[in-house]
Amino acid sequence: MKKIDLIFDLDGTLVDSGLGITNSVMYALEKYGIEVTDRASLYKFIGPPLHKSFEMFCDFSPEKAMEAVEYYREYYREKGVFEVTVYKGMEDTLKNLTSLGKTLIVTTSKPEYFAKQVLEHIGLAKYFKMIAGSNLDGTRTAKAEVISYACEECNITDLSKVIIIGDREHDV
């Protein structure tokens, strides 16, 4: 049997992080006098790099978008990071995959620091060989960069033996 490495996205795949992310976006937008009453309108922020979302969805300049990310993180660091729930059956799935000898990796556009914090908080970090994410300084935010980084760090050279599991087009 050939060895297959499984790369999972975090937000929307392993966990429902919608509450923490949308609360953090609302907090950031309030700093600009923008009040959002329809939480569902902010779900589009889940997945892509945050600075790009602020640029695209709020028409912010790159500088203003990075400032908005800092406001976002003010809330996220204290509360949003903990406002997640594990999808039903996910822990059993991860447990079964590791018992079958599969190598599990997380790749996310979320800063690696926060991704590790989330997975530790909910008790899933132990299933993953690596948790890879973006850097807090705004580098390595594209998913392709994060996946390449994880593959390099885990010595994965045969990409035909890798399966990427995600919920949005940004995950691959």
Coordinates of N, CA and C in Angstrom, one line a residue:
M1 N 0.8 -1.2 0.0 CA 0.0 0.0 0.0 C 0.9 1.2 0.0
K2 N 0.6 2.2 -0.9 CA 1.5 3.4 -1.0 C 1.0 4.3 0.1
K3 N 2.1 5.0 0.7 CA 1.8 6.0 1.8 C 1.2 7.3 1.2
I4 N 0.2 7.7 1.8 CA -0.5 8.9 1.4 C -0.4 9.9 2.6
D5 N 0.0 11.2 2.3 CA 0.0 12.2 3.3 C -1.3 13.0 3.1
L6 N -1.9 13.4 4.2 CA -3.2 14.1 4.2 C -3.0 15.5 4.7
I7 N -3.3 16.5 3.9 CA -3.1 17.9 4.3 C -4.5 18.5 4.5
F8 N -4.8 19.0 5.7 CA -6.1 19.5 6.1 C -6.0 21.0 6.2
D9 N -7.1 21.7 5.7 CA -7.3 23.1 6.0 C -7.8 23.1 7.5
L10 N -7.8 24.3 8.1 CA -8.3 24.4 9.5 C -9.7 25.0 9.5
D11 N -9.9 26.2 9.2 CA -11.1 26.9 9.3 C -12.1 26.4 8.2
G12 N -13.3 25.9 8.7 CA -14.3 25.4 7.8 C -14.1 23.9 7.4
T13 N -13.0 23.4 7.8 CA -12.7 22.0 7.5 C -12.6 21.1 8.8
L14 N -11.7 21.5 9.7 CA -11.6 20.8 11.0 C -12.5 21.5 12.0
V15 N -12.6 22.8 12.0 CA -13.4 23.5 13.0 C -14.3 24.6 12.3
D16 N -15.4 24.8 13.0 CA -16.2 26.0 12.7 C -15.7 27.2 13.5
S17 N -15.1 28.0 12.8 CA -14.5 29.2 13.4 C -15.2 30.5 13.1
G18 N -16.4 30.3 12.5 CA -17.1 31.5 12.0 C -17.4 32.5 13.1
L19 N -17.8 32.1 14.3 CA -18.1 33.1 15.3 C -16.9 34.0 15.7
G20 N -15.7 33.3 15.9 CA -14.5 34.1 16.3 C -14.0 35.0 15.2
I21 N -14.1 34.5 13.9 CA -13.6 35.3 12.8 C -14.6 36.5 12.6
T22 N -15.9 36.2 12.5 CA -16.8 37.3 12.3 C -16.8 38.3 13.4
N23 N -16.7 37.9 14.6 CA -16.6 38.8 15.8 C -15.4 39.7 15.6
S24 N -14.3 39.1 15.2 CA -13.0 39.8 15.1 C -13.1 40.8 13.9
V25 N -13.8 40.5 12.8 CA -14.0 41.4 11.7 C -14.9 42.5 12.1
M26 N -16.0 42.2 12.8 CA -16.9 43.3 13.3 C -16.1 44.3 14.2
Y27 N -15.3 43.7 15.1 CA -14.5 44.6 16.0 C -13.6 45.5 15.1
A28 N -12.9 45.0 14.1 CA -12.0 45.8 13.3 C -12.8 46.8 12.5
L29 N -13.9 46.4 12.0 CA -14.7 47.4 11.2 C -15.3 48.5 12.0
E30 N -15.6 48.2 13.2 CA -16.1 49.2 14.1 C -15.1 50.4 14.3
K31 N -13.8 50.0 14.3 CA -12.8 51.0 14.4 C -12.8 52.1 13.3
Y32 N -13.5 51.7 12.2 CA -13.6 52.6 11.0 C -15.1 53.2 10.9
G33 N -15.8 52.9 12.0 CA -17.2 53.4 12.0 C -18.2 52.6 11.1
I34 N -17.7 51.4 10.8 CA -18.6 50.5 9.9 C -19.3 49.5 10.8
E35 N -20.6 49.6 10.9 CA -21.3 48.6 11.7 C -22.0 47.6 10.8
V36 N -21.7 46.3 11.2 CA -22.3 45.2 10.4 C -23.3 44.5 11.3
T37 N -24.5 44.4 10.8 CA -25.6 43.7 11.5 C -25.9 42.3 11.0
D38 N -25.4 42.1 9.8 CA -25.7 40.8 9.2 C -24.4 39.9 9.2
R39 N -24.2 39.1 10.3 CA -23.0 38.3 10.4 C -22.7 37.5 9.2
A40 N -23.7 36.9 8.6 CA -23.5 36.1 7.4 C -22.8 36.8 6.3
S41 N -22.9 38.1 6.2 CA -22.2 38.8 5.2 C -20.7 38.8 5.4
L42 N -20.3 38.4 6.5 CA -18.8 38.4 6.8 C -18.2 37.0 6.7
Y43 N -19.0 36.0 6.3 CA -18.5 34.7 6.2 C -17.5 34.6 5.0
K44 N -17.5 35.5 4.1 CA -16.6 35.6 3.0 C -15.2 35.9 3.5
F45 N -15.0 36.3 4.7 CA -13.7 36.6 5.3 C -13.0 35.3 5.8
I46 N -13.8 34.2 5.9 CA -13.3 32.9 6.3 C -12.6 32.2 5.1
G47 N -11.3 32.0 5.2 CA -10.6 31.3 4.2 C -9.4 32.1 3.6
P48 N -9.8 33.2 2.9 CA -8.7 33.9 2.2 C -7.8 34.7 3.2
P49 N -6.6 35.1 2.9 CA -5.8 36.0 3.7 C -6.6 37.2 4.1
L50 N -6.6 37.6 5.4 CA -7.4 38.7 5.9 C -7.1 40.0 5.2
H51 N -5.8 40.4 5.0 CA -5.5 41.7 4.4 C -6.2 41.7 3.0
K52 N -6.2 40.6 2.3 CA -6.8 40.6 0.9 C -8.3 40.8 1.0
S53 N -8.9 40.2 2.1 CA -10.3 40.3 2.3 C -10.7 41.7 2.6
F54 N -10.0 42.4 3.4 CA -10.3 43.8 3.7 C -10.1 44.7 2.5
E55 N -9.1 44.4 1.7 CA -9.0 45.1 0.4 C -10.2 44.9 -0.5
M56 N -10.5 43.6 -0.7 CA -11.5 43.2 -1.7 C -12.9 43.6 -1.2
F57 N -13.3 43.3 0.0 CA -14.6 43.4 0.4 C -15.0 44.8 1.0
C58 N -13.9 45.5 1.5 CA -14.2 46.8 2.1 C -13.5 47.9 1.3
D59 N -12.9 47.6 0.2 CA -12.2 48.6 -0.6 C -11.2 49.4 0.1
F60 N -10.5 48.7 1.1 CA -9.4 49.3 1.8 C -8.1 49.3 1.0
S61 N -7.3 50.3 1.2 CA -6.0 50.3 0.6 C -5.1 49.2 1.2
P62 N -4.0 48.8 0.6 CA -3.2 47.8 1.3 C -2.7 48.2 2.7
E63 N -2.4 49.5 2.9 CA -2.0 49.9 4.2 C -3.1 49.9 5.2
K64 N -4.3 50.4 4.8 CA -5.5 50.4 5.7 C -5.9 48.9 6.0
A65 N -5.7 48.0 5.0 CA -6.1 46.6 5.2 C -5.2 46.0 6.3
M66 N -3.9 46.3 6.2 CA -3.0 45.8 7.2 C -3.3 46.3 8.6
E67 N -3.7 47.6 8.7 CA -4.1 48.2 9.9 C -5.4 47.5 10.5
A68 N -6.3 47.2 9.6 CA -7.5 46.5 9.9 C -7.2 45.1 10.5
V69 N -6.2 44.4 9.9 CA -5.8 43.1 10.4 C -5.3 43.3 11.8
E70 N -4.5 44.3 12.1 CA -4.1 44.5 13.5 C -5.2 44.7 14.5
Y71 N -6.2 45.5 14.1 CA -7.5 45.6 14.9 C -8.2 44.3 15.1
Y72 N -8.3 43.6 14.0 CA -8.9 42.2 14.0 C -8.2 41.4 15.1
R73 N -6.8 41.4 15.1 CA -6.1 40.6 16.0 C -6.2 41.0 17.5
E74 N -6.5 42.3 17.7 CA -6.8 42.8 19.1 C -7.9 41.9 19.7
Y75 N -9.0 41.7 19.0 CA -10.1 40.9 19.5 C -9.7 39.5 19.4
Y76 N -9.2 39.0 18.3 CA -8.9 37.6 18.1 C -8.0 37.0 19.1
R77 N -6.9 37.7 19.5 CA -6.0 37.2 20.5 C -6.6 36.9 21.8
E78 N -7.6 37.8 22.2 CA -8.2 37.7 23.5 C -9.4 36.7 23.5
K79 N -10.2 36.8 22.5 CA -11.5 36.0 22.5 C -11.7 35.1 21.3
G80 N -11.5 35.7 20.1 CA -11.9 35.0 18.9 C -11.2 33.7 18.6
V81 N -9.9 33.6 19.1 CA -9.2 32.3 18.9 C -9.9 31.2 19.6
F82 N -10.6 31.5 20.7 CA -11.3 30.4 21.5 C -12.8 30.2 21.0
E83 N -13.2 31.0 20.1 CA -14.6 30.9 19.7 C -14.7 30.0 18.5
V84 N -14.4 28.7 18.7 CA -14.4 27.7 17.7 C -15.1 26.4 18.2
T85 N -15.6 25.7 17.3 CA -16.1 24.3 17.7 C -15.6 23.3 16.7
V86 N -15.3 22.1 17.2 CA -14.8 21.0 16.3 C -16.1 20.4 15.7
Y87 N -15.9 20.2 14.4 CA -17.0 19.5 13.7 C -17.3 18.1 14.2
K88 N -18.5 17.8 14.3 CA -18.9 16.5 14.8 C -18.2 15.4 14.1
G89 N -17.6 14.4 14.8 CA -17.0 13.3 14.2 C -15.6 13.5 13.7
M90 N -15.1 14.8 13.8 CA -13.8 15.1 13.3 C -12.7 14.4 14.1
E91 N -12.8 14.5 15.4 CA -11.7 13.9 16.3 C -11.6 12.4 16.0
D92 N -12.8 11.7 15.9 CA -12.8 10.2 15.6 C -12.1 10.0 14.3
T93 N -12.4 10.8 13.3 CA -11.8 10.7 12.0 C -10.3 10.8 12.0
L94 N -9.8 11.8 12.7 CA -8.4 12.0 12.8 C -7.7 10.9 13.6
K95 N -8.4 10.4 14.6 CA -7.9 9.3 15.4 C -7.7 8.0 14.5
N96 N -8.8 7.8 13.7 CA -8.8 6.6 12.8 C -7.7 6.7 11.8
L97 N -7.5 7.9 11.2 CA -6.5 8.1 10.2 C -5.1 7.9 10.7
T98 N -4.8 8.4 11.9 CA -3.5 8.2 12.5 C -3.3 6.8 12.9
S99 N -4.3 6.1 13.3 CA -4.2 4.6 13.6 C -3.9 3.8 12.4
L100 N -4.2 4.3 11.2 CA -3.9 3.7 10.0 C -2.6 4.0 9.4
G101 N -1.8 4.9 10.2 CA -0.5 5.2 9.8 C -0.4 6.4 8.9
K102 N -1.5 7.1 8.7 CA -1.5 8.3 7.8 C -0.7 9.5 8.5
T103 N 0.0 10.2 7.7 CA 0.6 11.5 8.2 C -0.4 12.6 8.0
L104 N -0.7 13.3 9.0 CA -1.7 14.4 8.9 C -0.9 15.7 9.2
I105 N -1.3 16.7 8.3 CA -0.7 18.0 8.4 C -1.8 19.0 8.3
V106 N -1.7 20.2 8.9 CA -2.6 21.3 8.8 C -1.9 22.4 8.0
T107 N -2.5 22.9 7.0 CA -2.0 24.2 6.4 C -3.2 25.2 6.4
T108 N -2.9 26.4 6.7 CA -3.9 27.4 6.8 C -3.3 28.8 6.5
S109 N -4.1 29.7 6.0 CA -3.7 31.1 5.8 C -3.7 31.8 7.2
K110 N -4.3 31.3 8.2 CA -4.3 31.9 9.5 C -2.8 31.8 10.0
P111 N -2.4 32.9 10.8 CA -1.1 32.8 11.3 C -0.8 31.5 12.1
E112 N 0.4 30.9 11.8 CA 0.7 29.7 12.4 C 0.6 29.7 13.9
Y113 N 1.0 30.8 14.5 CA 0.9 30.9 16.0 C -0.6 30.7 16.5
F114 N -1.6 31.3 15.8 CA -3.0 31.2 16.2 C -3.5 29.8 15.8
A115 N -3.1 29.2 14.7 CA -3.5 27.9 14.3 C -3.1 26.8 15.4
K116 N -1.9 27.0 15.8 CA -1.4 26.0 16.9 C -2.2 26.3 18.2
Q117 N -2.5 27.5 18.5 CA -3.2 27.8 19.7 C -4.6 27.2 19.6
V118 N -5.3 27.4 18.5 CA -6.6 26.8 18.3 C -6.6 25.3 18.5
L119 N -5.7 24.6 17.8 CA -5.7 23.2 17.8 C -5.3 22.6 19.2
E120 N -4.4 23.3 19.9 CA -4.1 22.9 21.3 C -5.3 23.1 22.2
H121 N -6.0 24.2 22.0 CA -7.2 24.5 22.8 C -8.3 23.5 22.7
I122 N -8.5 23.0 21.5 CA -9.6 22.0 21.3 C -9.1 20.6 21.3
G123 N -7.8 20.4 21.6 CA -7.3 19.0 21.8 C -7.0 18.2 20.5
L124 N -6.9 18.9 19.4 CA -6.6 18.2 18.1 C -5.1 18.2 17.7
A125 N -4.3 19.1 18.3 CA -2.9 19.2 17.8 C -2.2 17.9 17.8
K126 N -2.5 17.1 18.7 CA -1.7 15.8 18.9 C -1.8 14.9 17.7
Y127 N -2.8 15.1 16.8 CA -2.9 14.3 15.6 C -2.1 14.7 14.4
F128 N -1.5 15.9 14.5 CA -0.8 16.4 13.3 C 0.7 16.4 13.5
K129 N 1.4 16.0 12.4 CA 2.8 16.0 12.4 C 3.3 17.5 12.3
M130 N 2.5 18.3 11.6 CA 2.9 19.7 11.5 C 1.7 20.6 11.4
I131 N 1.7 21.8 12.0 CA 0.7 22.8 11.8 C 1.4 24.0 11.2
A132 N 1.1 24.2 9.9 CA 1.7 25.3 9.1 C 0.7 26.4 8.8
G133 N 1.2 27.6 8.9 CA 0.4 28.8 8.6 C 1.2 29.9 8.1
S134 N 0.5 31.0 8.1 CA 1.2 32.3 7.6 C 2.0 32.8 8.8
N135 N 2.9 33.8 8.5 CA 3.7 34.5 9.5 C 2.9 35.7 9.9
L136 N 3.1 36.1 11.2 CA 2.4 37.2 11.8 C 2.8 38.5 11.0
D137 N 3.9 38.6 10.4 CA 4.3 39.8 9.7 C 3.7 40.0 8.3
G138 N 2.8 39.1 7.9 CA 2.0 39.2 6.7 C 2.7 38.5 5.5
T139 N 3.7 37.7 5.8 CA 4.4 36.9 4.8 C 3.9 35.5 4.8
R140 N 4.1 34.7 3.8 CA 3.6 33.4 3.6 C 2.1 33.3 3.9
T141 N 1.3 34.1 3.2 CA -0.1 34.1 3.4 C -0.9 33.3 2.4
A142 N -0.3 33.2 1.2 CA -0.9 32.4 0.1 C -0.9 31.0 0.5
K143 N -2.0 30.3 0.2 CA -2.1 28.9 0.6 C -1.0 28.0 -0.1
A144 N -0.7 28.4 -1.3 CA 0.3 27.6 -2.0 C 1.7 27.7 -1.3
E145 N 1.9 28.9 -0.8 CA 3.2 29.1 -0.1 C 3.2 28.3 1.2
V146 N 2.1 28.2 1.9 CA 2.0 27.5 3.2 C 2.1 26.0 2.9
I147 N 1.5 25.5 1.8 CA 1.5 24.1 1.5 C 3.0 23.7 1.1
S148 N 3.6 24.6 0.3 CA 5.0 24.3 -0.1 C 5.9 24.2 1.1
Y149 N 5.7 25.2 2.0 CA 6.5 25.2 3.2 C 6.3 23.9 4.0
A150 N 5.1 23.5 4.2 CA 4.8 22.3 5.0 C 5.4 21.0 4.3
C151 N 5.3 20.9 3.0 CA 5.9 19.8 2.3 C 7.4 19.8 2.4
E152 N 8.0 21.0 2.3 CA 9.4 21.0 2.4 C 9.9 20.6 3.9
E153 N 9.2 21.1 4.9 CA 9.5 20.8 6.3 C 9.3 19.4 6.6
C154 N 8.3 18.8 6.0 CA 8.0 17.4 6.3 C 8.7 16.4 5.3
N155 N 9.6 16.9 4.4 CA 10.3 16.1 3.4 C 9.3 15.3 2.5
I156 N 8.3 16.0 2.1 CA 7.3 15.4 1.1 C 7.8 15.9 -0.3
T157 N 8.2 14.9 -1.1 CA 8.7 15.2 -2.4 C 7.8 14.7 -3.5
D158 N 7.0 13.6 -3.2 CA 6.1 13.0 -4.2 C 4.7 13.6 -4.0
L159 N 4.4 14.6 -4.7 CA 3.1 15.3 -4.5 C 1.9 14.4 -5.0
S160 N 2.2 13.4 -5.8 CA 1.2 12.5 -6.3 C 0.6 11.6 -5.1
K161 N 1.3 11.7 -4.0 CA 0.9 10.9 -2.8 C 0.4 11.8 -1.7
V162 N -0.1 13.0 -2.1 CA -0.7 14.0 -1.1 C -2.1 14.3 -1.5
I163 N -3.0 14.3 -0.5 CA -4.4 14.6 -0.7 C -4.6 15.9 0.2
I164 N -5.2 16.9 -0.4 CA -5.5 18.1 0.3 C -7.0 18.1 0.6
I165 N -7.3 18.4 1.8 CA -8.7 18.4 2.2 C -9.1 19.7 2.7
G166 N -10.1 20.4 2.1 CA -10.5 21.7 2.4 C -11.9 21.9 2.1
D167 N -12.4 23.2 2.3 CA -13.8 23.5 2.1 C -14.0 24.6 1.1
R168 N -12.9 25.3 0.7 CA -13.0 26.4 -0.2 C -12.0 26.4 -1.3
E169 N -12.2 27.2 -2.3 CA -11.2 27.2 -3.4 C -9.8 27.7 -3.0
H170 N -9.8 28.4 -1.9 CA -8.5 29.0 -1.4 C -7.6 27.9 -0.8
D171 N -8.2 26.7 -0.5 CA -7.5 25.7 0.2 C -6.5 24.9 -0.6
V172 N -6.6 25.0 -1.9 CA -5.7 24.2 -2.8 C -4.8 25.1 -3.6

